[in-house]
């Protein structure tokens, strides 16, 4: 089976090289891996000690960050090597300050795995949430290197739990320990005979709790919120984060027709110039882009479109209500934990069943799921006009975050004692 897997990878690589000629993202995926081994040779020598973290993409990086930070303190003489599989993770966080080396993970061929581990020679390895690469796992096991899965989540429909999943189940044997998010994941692993598992919860909660401790102030947001026509000189702010066109079609309709005394900040998932301009032109109220804000009195505007990345979390701290996008697409809604940590009620689209935190917050009524224009309009109107309901739902969200923190401590305590 491993032979067939390696053969398939060979053909996949050839196809990717061809597609890279036409697709910019795949080009990044292919070209970004060409210099990985040279980078490792330059930045890690044979005497260095290292710890390797692997994140599939940006979300997994954010998820693993609390553990990386604590490990860095606990092992100050080790170099941190961070790998990404996806360009959407690597390109955004390639210059992060937490890791000593940040690179793409070479494709999971036998030769790549051997060369990578020879150069990195890690003492500890952490895979974040998922991604189980058989050749890397086999080589790690052969080398007796401790490997942990953190914030892991397993579902019955995964290959591990199917009749044909023996190859994948065998790969799981390389892990020294599984730290999983929930009881169902633990039970699934126990059924396969894995007893080296503990429910730690999701490290993303620790990540967003830490956000509260930093400076989240943004002067331009404070200026934007000002409105001399209101009693207190400030308006309620609705922050729309990680929106997609399907979200925006409903949201723009609401923005254009509402008479509520509110302002809107939209931070789209895709900030390509063409899409940003199309969104801007669809809004009939006074609208300005983040990139146009210099020497402008933002208090005169009703809508601010954020055509940059990296500041959405801070923007959430100013919101009265948050709408988190992605819920009309596949696999579904984006990260709702960042607005939730600030005690903000959240509105999302209908596709959220793959995200445990969204399911929980919808059930607890801190988060409202909508499926059409009327439901969106009603949800906004209810939260804007009724302060008690808005504050109650926000309190549910912040309490949910606080009740679920602590996964990083569980993981670090286990590692310290073993």
PDB file of C-alpha atoms in Angstrom, residues 101-328:
ATOM      1  CA  UNK A 101      12.649  28.637  10.551  1.00  0.00           C
ATOM      2  CA  UNK A 102       9.346  28.831   8.641  1.00  0.00           C
ATOM      3  CA  UNK A 103       9.069  26.793   5.445  1.00  0.00           C
ATOM      4  CA  UNK A 104       6.743  24.734   3.305  1.00  0.00           C
ATOM      5  CA  UNK A 105       6.571  21.047   4.175  1.00  0.00           C
ATOM      6  CA  UNK A 106       8.072  19.074   1.277  1.00  0.00           C
ATOM      7  CA  UNK A 107       5.645  16.601  -0.224  1.00  0.00           C
ATOM      8  CA  UNK A 108       5.372  13.351   1.701  1.00  0.00           C
ATOM      9  CA  UNK A 109       7.715  11.190  -0.356  1.00  0.00           C
ATOM     10  CA  UNK A 110      10.041   8.735   1.325  1.00  0.00           C
ATOM     11  CA  UNK A 111      13.163  10.583   0.184  1.00  0.00           C
ATOM     12  CA  UNK A 112      11.805  13.975   1.225  1.00  0.00           C
ATOM     13  CA  UNK A 113      10.882  12.679   4.671  1.00  0.00           C
ATOM     14  CA  UNK A 114      14.338  11.213   5.229  1.00  0.00           C
ATOM     15  CA  UNK A 115      16.172  14.315   4.044  1.00  0.00           C
ATOM     16  CA  UNK A 116      13.910  16.689   5.961  1.00  0.00           C
ATOM     17  CA  UNK A 117      14.312  14.809   9.243  1.00  0.00           C
ATOM     18  CA  UNK A 118      18.056  14.447   8.739  1.00  0.00           C
ATOM     19  CA  UNK A 119      18.372  18.219   8.449  1.00  0.00           C
ATOM     20  CA  UNK A 120      15.896  19.164  11.181  1.00  0.00           C
ATOM     21  CA  UNK A 121      16.668  16.244  13.561  1.00  0.00           C
ATOM     22  CA  UNK A 122      13.881  17.293  15.972  1.00  0.00           C
ATOM     23  CA  UNK A 123      13.600  16.189  19.581  1.00  0.00           C
ATOM     24  CA  UNK A 124       9.834  16.765  19.627  1.00  0.00           C
ATOM     25  CA  UNK A 125       7.241  17.011  16.853  1.00  0.00           C
ATOM     26  CA  UNK A 126       3.753  18.493  16.997  1.00  0.00           C
ATOM     27  CA  UNK A 127       1.117  18.076  14.297  1.00  0.00           C
ATOM     28  CA  UNK A 128      -1.704  20.577  14.779  1.00  0.00           C
ATOM     29  CA  UNK A 129      -5.307  19.331  14.475  1.00  0.00           C
ATOM     30  CA  UNK A 130      -4.829  17.031  11.497  1.00  0.00           C
ATOM     31  CA  UNK A 131      -2.741  15.983   8.488  1.00  0.00           C
ATOM     32  CA  UNK A 132      -1.258  12.532   8.797  1.00  0.00           C
ATOM     33  CA  UNK A 133       1.626  12.053   6.357  1.00  0.00           C
ATOM     34  CA  UNK A 134       2.594   8.333   6.321  1.00  0.00           C
ATOM     35  CA  UNK A 135       6.216   8.684   5.169  1.00  0.00           C
ATOM     36  CA  UNK A 136       7.020  11.404   7.684  1.00  0.00           C
ATOM     37  CA  UNK A 137       5.267   9.478  10.452  1.00  0.00           C
ATOM     38  CA  UNK A 138       7.077   6.252   9.562  1.00  0.00           C
ATOM     39  CA  UNK A 139      10.470   7.948   9.600  1.00  0.00           C
ATOM     40  CA  UNK A 140       9.715   9.679  12.887  1.00  0.00           C
ATOM     41  CA  UNK A 141       8.749   6.369  14.432  1.00  0.00           C
ATOM     42  CA  UNK A 142      11.901   4.693  13.132  1.00  0.00           C
ATOM     43  CA  UNK A 143      13.966   7.456  14.689  1.00  0.00           C
ATOM     44  CA  UNK A 144      12.250   7.138  18.052  1.00  0.00           C
ATOM     45  CA  UNK A 145      11.222  10.794  17.931  1.00  0.00           C
ATOM     46  CA  UNK A 146       8.280  11.808  20.112  1.00  0.00           C
ATOM     47  CA  UNK A 147       5.337  13.075  18.117  1.00  0.00           C
ATOM     48  CA  UNK A 148       2.132  14.598  19.424  1.00  0.00           C
ATOM     49  CA  UNK A 149      -1.169  15.516  17.839  1.00  0.00           C
ATOM     50  CA  UNK A 150      -2.596  18.648  19.453  1.00  0.00           C
ATOM     51  CA  UNK A 151      -6.175  19.935  19.190  1.00  0.00           C
ATOM     52  CA  UNK A 152      -6.936  16.787  17.226  1.00  0.00           C
ATOM     53  CA  UNK A 153     -10.431  16.071  16.047  1.00  0.00           C
ATOM     54  CA  UNK A 154     -11.735  12.828  14.578  1.00  0.00           C
ATOM     55  CA  UNK A 155     -15.019  12.041  12.845  1.00  0.00           C
ATOM     56  CA  UNK A 156     -16.671   8.746  11.983  1.00  0.00           C
ATOM     57  CA  UNK A 157     -16.590   9.511   8.256  1.00  0.00           C
ATOM     58  CA  UNK A 158     -12.765   9.707   8.146  1.00  0.00           C
ATOM     59  CA  UNK A 159     -10.796   6.948   6.398  1.00  0.00           C
ATOM     60  CA  UNK A 160      -9.346   5.706   9.712  1.00  0.00           C
ATOM     61  CA  UNK A 161     -12.743   4.314  10.648  1.00  0.00           C
ATOM     62  CA  UNK A 162     -13.646   2.682   7.327  1.00  0.00           C
ATOM     63  CA  UNK A 163     -13.062  -0.942   6.290  1.00  0.00           C
ATOM     64  CA  UNK A 164     -10.424   0.208   3.802  1.00  0.00           C
ATOM     65  CA  UNK A 165      -8.600   2.431   6.305  1.00  0.00           C
ATOM     66  CA  UNK A 166      -5.909   0.040   7.529  1.00  0.00           C
ATOM     67  CA  UNK A 167      -3.122   1.991   5.825  1.00  0.00           C
ATOM     68  CA  UNK A 168      -4.215   5.199   7.519  1.00  0.00           C
ATOM     69  CA  UNK A 169      -4.817   3.540  10.881  1.00  0.00           C
ATOM     70  CA  UNK A 170      -1.301   2.193  10.769  1.00  0.00           C
ATOM     71  CA  UNK A 171       0.052   5.738  10.328  1.00  0.00           C
ATOM     72  CA  UNK A 172      -1.597   6.769  13.601  1.00  0.00           C
ATOM     73  CA  UNK A 173       0.586   4.271  15.480  1.00  0.00           C
ATOM     74  CA  UNK A 174       3.511   6.671  15.116  1.00  0.00           C
ATOM     75  CA  UNK A 175       1.983   9.175  17.528  1.00  0.00           C
ATOM     76  CA  UNK A 176       3.149   9.038  21.132  1.00  0.00           C
ATOM     77  CA  UNK A 177       0.071  10.881  22.321  1.00  0.00           C
ATOM     78  CA  UNK A 178      -3.179  12.349  21.024  1.00  0.00           C
ATOM     79  CA  UNK A 179      -4.577  15.511  22.597  1.00  0.00           C
ATOM     80  CA  UNK A 180      -8.098  15.755  21.214  1.00  0.00           C
ATOM     81  CA  UNK A 181     -10.797  18.392  21.371  1.00  0.00           C
ATOM     82  CA  UNK A 182     -13.782  16.341  22.462  1.00  0.00           C
ATOM     83  CA  UNK A 183     -15.198  13.112  23.881  1.00  0.00           C
ATOM     84  CA  UNK A 184     -16.335  11.744  20.520  1.00  0.00           C
ATOM     85  CA  UNK A 185     -12.782  11.971  19.133  1.00  0.00           C
ATOM     86  CA  UNK A 186     -11.449  10.111  22.152  1.00  0.00           C
ATOM     87  CA  UNK A 187     -14.061   7.371  21.831  1.00  0.00           C
ATOM     88  CA  UNK A 188     -13.262   6.863  18.145  1.00  0.00           C
ATOM     89  CA  UNK A 189      -9.566   6.416  18.940  1.00  0.00           C
ATOM     90  CA  UNK A 190     -10.340   4.062  21.828  1.00  0.00           C
ATOM     91  CA  UNK A 191     -12.354   1.875  19.445  1.00  0.00           C
ATOM     92  CA  UNK A 192      -9.220   1.536  17.309  1.00  0.00           C
ATOM     93  CA  UNK A 193      -7.243   0.442  20.358  1.00  0.00           C
ATOM     94  CA  UNK A 194      -5.452   3.727  21.051  1.00  0.00           C
ATOM     95  CA  UNK A 195      -5.310   4.405  24.779  1.00  0.00           C
ATOM     96  CA  UNK A 196      -2.684   7.154  24.533  1.00  0.00           C
ATOM     97  CA  UNK A 197      -5.314   9.853  24.231  1.00  0.00           C
ATOM     98  CA  UNK A 198      -6.546  12.701  26.413  1.00  0.00           C
ATOM     99  CA  UNK A 199      -9.261  15.301  26.003  1.00  0.00           C
ATOM    100  CA  UNK A 200      -7.423  18.595  26.268  1.00  0.00           C
ATOM    101  CA  UNK A 201      -9.892  20.787  24.427  1.00  0.00           C
ATOM    102  CA  UNK A 202      -9.070  23.234  21.664  1.00  0.00           C
ATOM    103  CA  UNK A 203      -5.949  25.400  22.006  1.00  0.00           C
ATOM    104  CA  UNK A 204      -7.668  28.095  19.939  1.00  0.00           C
ATOM    105  CA  UNK A 205      -9.539  29.112  23.100  1.00  0.00           C
ATOM    106  CA  UNK A 206      -6.211  29.860  24.778  1.00  0.00           C
ATOM    107  CA  UNK A 207      -5.212  31.827  21.718  1.00  0.00           C
ATOM    108  CA  UNK A 208      -8.271  34.085  21.795  1.00  0.00           C
ATOM    109  CA  UNK A 209      -8.187  34.508  25.584  1.00  0.00           C
ATOM    110  CA  UNK A 210      -4.637  35.853  25.201  1.00  0.00           C
ATOM    111  CA  UNK A 211      -5.950  38.410  22.687  1.00  0.00           C
ATOM    112  CA  UNK A 212      -7.782  40.144  25.538  1.00  0.00           C
ATOM    113  CA  UNK A 213      -4.486  40.833  27.289  1.00  0.00           C
ATOM    114  CA  UNK A 214      -2.920  42.791  24.446  1.00  0.00           C
ATOM    115  CA  UNK A 215      -3.459  46.326  23.179  1.00  0.00           C
ATOM    116  CA  UNK A 216      -6.315  46.142  20.670  1.00  0.00           C
ATOM    117  CA  UNK A 217      -6.690  49.880  20.110  1.00  0.00           C
ATOM    118  CA  UNK A 218      -6.897  51.287  16.581  1.00  0.00           C
ATOM    119  CA  UNK A 219      -7.168  55.068  16.310  1.00  0.00           C
ATOM    120  CA  UNK A 220      -8.828  55.026  12.911  1.00  0.00           C
ATOM    121  CA  UNK A 221     -11.677  52.845  14.205  1.00  0.00           C
ATOM    122  CA  UNK A 222     -12.342  55.267  17.048  1.00  0.00           C
ATOM    123  CA  UNK A 223     -12.518  58.089  14.530  1.00  0.00           C
ATOM    124  CA  UNK A 224     -14.782  56.084  12.231  1.00  0.00           C
ATOM    125  CA  UNK A 225     -17.254  55.321  15.038  1.00  0.00           C
ATOM    126  CA  UNK A 226     -17.742  58.986  15.894  1.00  0.00           C
ATOM    127  CA  UNK A 227     -21.028  60.568  14.901  1.00  0.00           C
ATOM    128  CA  UNK A 228     -22.040  63.984  16.120  1.00  0.00           C
ATOM    129  CA  UNK A 229     -25.723  63.234  15.505  1.00  0.00           C
ATOM    130  CA  UNK A 230     -25.874  60.648  18.309  1.00  0.00           C
ATOM    131  CA  UNK A 231     -26.251  61.523  21.988  1.00  0.00           C
ATOM    132  CA  UNK A 232     -22.894  60.063  22.989  1.00  0.00           C
ATOM    133  CA  UNK A 233     -21.117  60.961  19.797  1.00  0.00           C
ATOM    134  CA  UNK A 234     -20.579  57.283  18.890  1.00  0.00           C
ATOM    135  CA  UNK A 235     -22.593  54.826  16.823  1.00  0.00           C
ATOM    136  CA  UNK A 236     -23.039  51.092  17.174  1.00  0.00           C
ATOM    137  CA  UNK A 237     -20.586  49.258  14.970  1.00  0.00           C
ATOM    138  CA  UNK A 238     -21.309  46.066  13.053  1.00  0.00           C
ATOM    139  CA  UNK A 239     -18.137  44.249  12.015  1.00  0.00           C
ATOM    140  CA  UNK A 240     -18.364  41.828   9.101  1.00  0.00           C
ATOM    141  CA  UNK A 241     -15.361  39.520   9.083  1.00  0.00           C
ATOM    142  CA  UNK A 242     -14.073  37.071   6.464  1.00  0.00           C
ATOM    143  CA  UNK A 243     -17.033  37.628   4.168  1.00  0.00           C
ATOM    144  CA  UNK A 244     -17.524  35.915   0.817  1.00  0.00           C
ATOM    145  CA  UNK A 245     -19.681  37.105  -2.114  1.00  0.00           C
ATOM    146  CA  UNK A 246     -22.638  34.972  -0.972  1.00  0.00           C
ATOM    147  CA  UNK A 247     -22.527  36.656   2.428  1.00  0.00           C
ATOM    148  CA  UNK A 248     -22.015  40.074   0.895  1.00  0.00           C
ATOM    149  CA  UNK A 249     -25.023  39.871  -1.418  1.00  0.00           C
ATOM    150  CA  UNK A 250     -27.295  39.712   1.646  1.00  0.00           C
ATOM    151  CA  UNK A 251     -25.249  42.099   3.740  1.00  0.00           C
ATOM    152  CA  UNK A 252     -25.098  44.812   1.080  1.00  0.00           C
ATOM    153  CA  UNK A 253     -28.887  44.639   0.667  1.00  0.00           C
ATOM    154  CA  UNK A 254     -29.262  45.215   4.390  1.00  0.00           C
ATOM    155  CA  UNK A 255     -26.674  48.004   4.514  1.00  0.00           C
ATOM    156  CA  UNK A 256     -28.285  49.845   1.613  1.00  0.00           C
ATOM    157  CA  UNK A 257     -31.839  49.719   2.993  1.00  0.00           C
ATOM    158  CA  UNK A 258     -31.452  50.025   6.768  1.00  0.00           C
ATOM    159  CA  UNK A 259     -32.344  53.209   8.613  1.00  0.00           C
ATOM    160  CA  UNK A 260     -30.719  52.072  11.861  1.00  0.00           C
ATOM    161  CA  UNK A 261     -28.086  54.396  13.314  1.00  0.00           C
ATOM    162  CA  UNK A 262     -25.213  51.953  12.842  1.00  0.00           C
ATOM    163  CA  UNK A 263     -21.942  51.837  10.953  1.00  0.00           C
ATOM    164  CA  UNK A 264     -20.347  48.896   9.195  1.00  0.00           C
ATOM    165  CA  UNK A 265     -16.836  47.594   8.781  1.00  0.00           C
ATOM    166  CA  UNK A 266     -16.389  44.872   6.170  1.00  0.00           C
ATOM    167  CA  UNK A 267     -13.205  42.784   6.135  1.00  0.00           C
ATOM    168  CA  UNK A 268     -13.631  40.448   3.137  1.00  0.00           C
ATOM    169  CA  UNK A 269     -11.889  37.090   2.959  1.00  0.00           C
ATOM    170  CA  UNK A 270     -10.588  37.946  -0.501  1.00  0.00           C
ATOM    171  CA  UNK A 271      -8.929  41.347  -0.812  1.00  0.00           C
ATOM    172  CA  UNK A 272      -8.131  41.269  -4.520  1.00  0.00           C
ATOM    173  CA  UNK A 273      -8.511  44.741  -5.987  1.00  0.00           C
ATOM    174  CA  UNK A 274     -11.214  43.799  -8.499  1.00  0.00           C
ATOM    175  CA  UNK A 275     -13.422  42.160  -5.860  1.00  0.00           C
ATOM    176  CA  UNK A 276     -12.916  45.010  -3.398  1.00  0.00           C
ATOM    177  CA  UNK A 277     -13.911  47.598  -5.999  1.00  0.00           C
ATOM    178  CA  UNK A 278     -16.961  45.567  -6.966  1.00  0.00           C
ATOM    179  CA  UNK A 279     -18.031  45.398  -3.329  1.00  0.00           C
ATOM    180  CA  UNK A 280     -17.466  49.121  -2.842  1.00  0.00           C
ATOM    181  CA  UNK A 281     -19.500  50.061  -5.909  1.00  0.00           C
ATOM    182  CA  UNK A 282     -22.433  47.925  -4.741  1.00  0.00           C
ATOM    183  CA  UNK A 283     -22.882  49.989  -1.574  1.00  0.00           C
ATOM    184  CA  UNK A 284     -25.067  53.090  -1.905  1.00  0.00           C
ATOM    185  CA  UNK A 285     -24.102  54.671   1.430  1.00  0.00           C
ATOM    186  CA  UNK A 286     -20.924  56.640   2.045  1.00  0.00           C
ATOM    187  CA  UNK A 287     -18.150  54.063   1.801  1.00  0.00           C
ATOM    188  CA  UNK A 288     -14.368  54.239   2.003  1.00  0.00           C
ATOM    189  CA  UNK A 289     -11.526  51.736   1.804  1.00  0.00           C
ATOM    190  CA  UNK A 290      -8.899  51.279   4.496  1.00  0.00           C
ATOM    191  CA  UNK A 291      -6.261  52.064   1.867  1.00  0.00           C
ATOM    192  CA  UNK A 292      -7.946  55.451   1.213  1.00  0.00           C
ATOM    193  CA  UNK A 293      -8.220  56.612   4.820  1.00  0.00           C
ATOM    194  CA  UNK A 294      -5.145  58.875   5.073  1.00  0.00           C
ATOM    195  CA  UNK A 295      -6.017  62.549   5.692  1.00  0.00           C
ATOM    196  CA  UNK A 296      -9.732  61.703   5.587  1.00  0.00           C
ATOM    197  CA  UNK A 297     -12.302  62.358   8.325  1.00  0.00           C
ATOM    198  CA  UNK A 298     -13.648  58.840   8.701  1.00  0.00           C
ATOM    199  CA  UNK A 299     -16.515  59.976  10.924  1.00  0.00           C
ATOM    200  CA  UNK A 300     -18.273  61.193   7.759  1.00  0.00           C
ATOM    201  CA  UNK A 301     -18.546  57.639   6.392  1.00  0.00           C
ATOM    202  CA  UNK A 302     -21.049  54.855   7.027  1.00  0.00           C
ATOM    203  CA  UNK A 303     -19.091  51.890   5.703  1.00  0.00           C
ATOM    204  CA  UNK A 304     -15.379  51.085   5.900  1.00  0.00           C
ATOM    205  CA  UNK A 305     -13.998  48.235   3.773  1.00  0.00           C
ATOM    206  CA  UNK A 306     -10.744  46.765   5.090  1.00  0.00           C
ATOM    207  CA  UNK A 307      -8.612  45.906   2.064  1.00  0.00           C
ATOM    208  CA  UNK A 308      -5.663  44.628   4.106  1.00  0.00           C
ATOM    209  CA  UNK A 309      -4.958  41.694   6.409  1.00  0.00           C
ATOM    210  CA  UNK A 310      -3.852  41.250  10.002  1.00  0.00           C
ATOM    211  CA  UNK A 311      -6.090  43.693  11.898  1.00  0.00           C
ATOM    212  CA  UNK A 312      -9.514  42.018  11.920  1.00  0.00           C
ATOM    213  CA  UNK A 313      -9.129  40.661  15.450  1.00  0.00           C
ATOM    214  CA  UNK A 314      -8.454  44.129  16.830  1.00  0.00           C
ATOM    215  CA  UNK A 315     -11.385  45.528  14.874  1.00  0.00           C
ATOM    216  CA  UNK A 316     -13.705  43.007  16.543  1.00  0.00           C
ATOM    217  CA  UNK A 317     -12.926  44.635  19.904  1.00  0.00           C
ATOM    218  CA  UNK A 318     -14.910  47.702  18.767  1.00  0.00           C
ATOM    219  CA  UNK A 319     -17.970  45.816  17.547  1.00  0.00           C
ATOM    220  CA  UNK A 320     -21.454  45.763  19.021  1.00  0.00           C
ATOM    221  CA  UNK A 321     -22.366  42.897  16.686  1.00  0.00           C
ATOM    222  CA  UNK A 322     -20.239  40.633  14.496  1.00  0.00           C
ATOM    223  CA  UNK A 323     -21.129  38.800  11.314  1.00  0.00           C
ATOM    224  CA  UNK A 324     -18.632  36.048  10.464  1.00  0.00           C
ATOM    225  CA  UNK A 325     -18.601  34.931   6.842  1.00  0.00           C
ATOM    226  CA  UNK A 326     -18.160  31.613   5.093  1.00  0.00           C
ATOM    227  CA  UNK A 327     -21.393  30.094   6.313  1.00  0.00           C
ATOM    228  CA  UNK A 328     -22.919  29.994   2.838  1.00  0.00           C
TER     229      UNK A 328
END
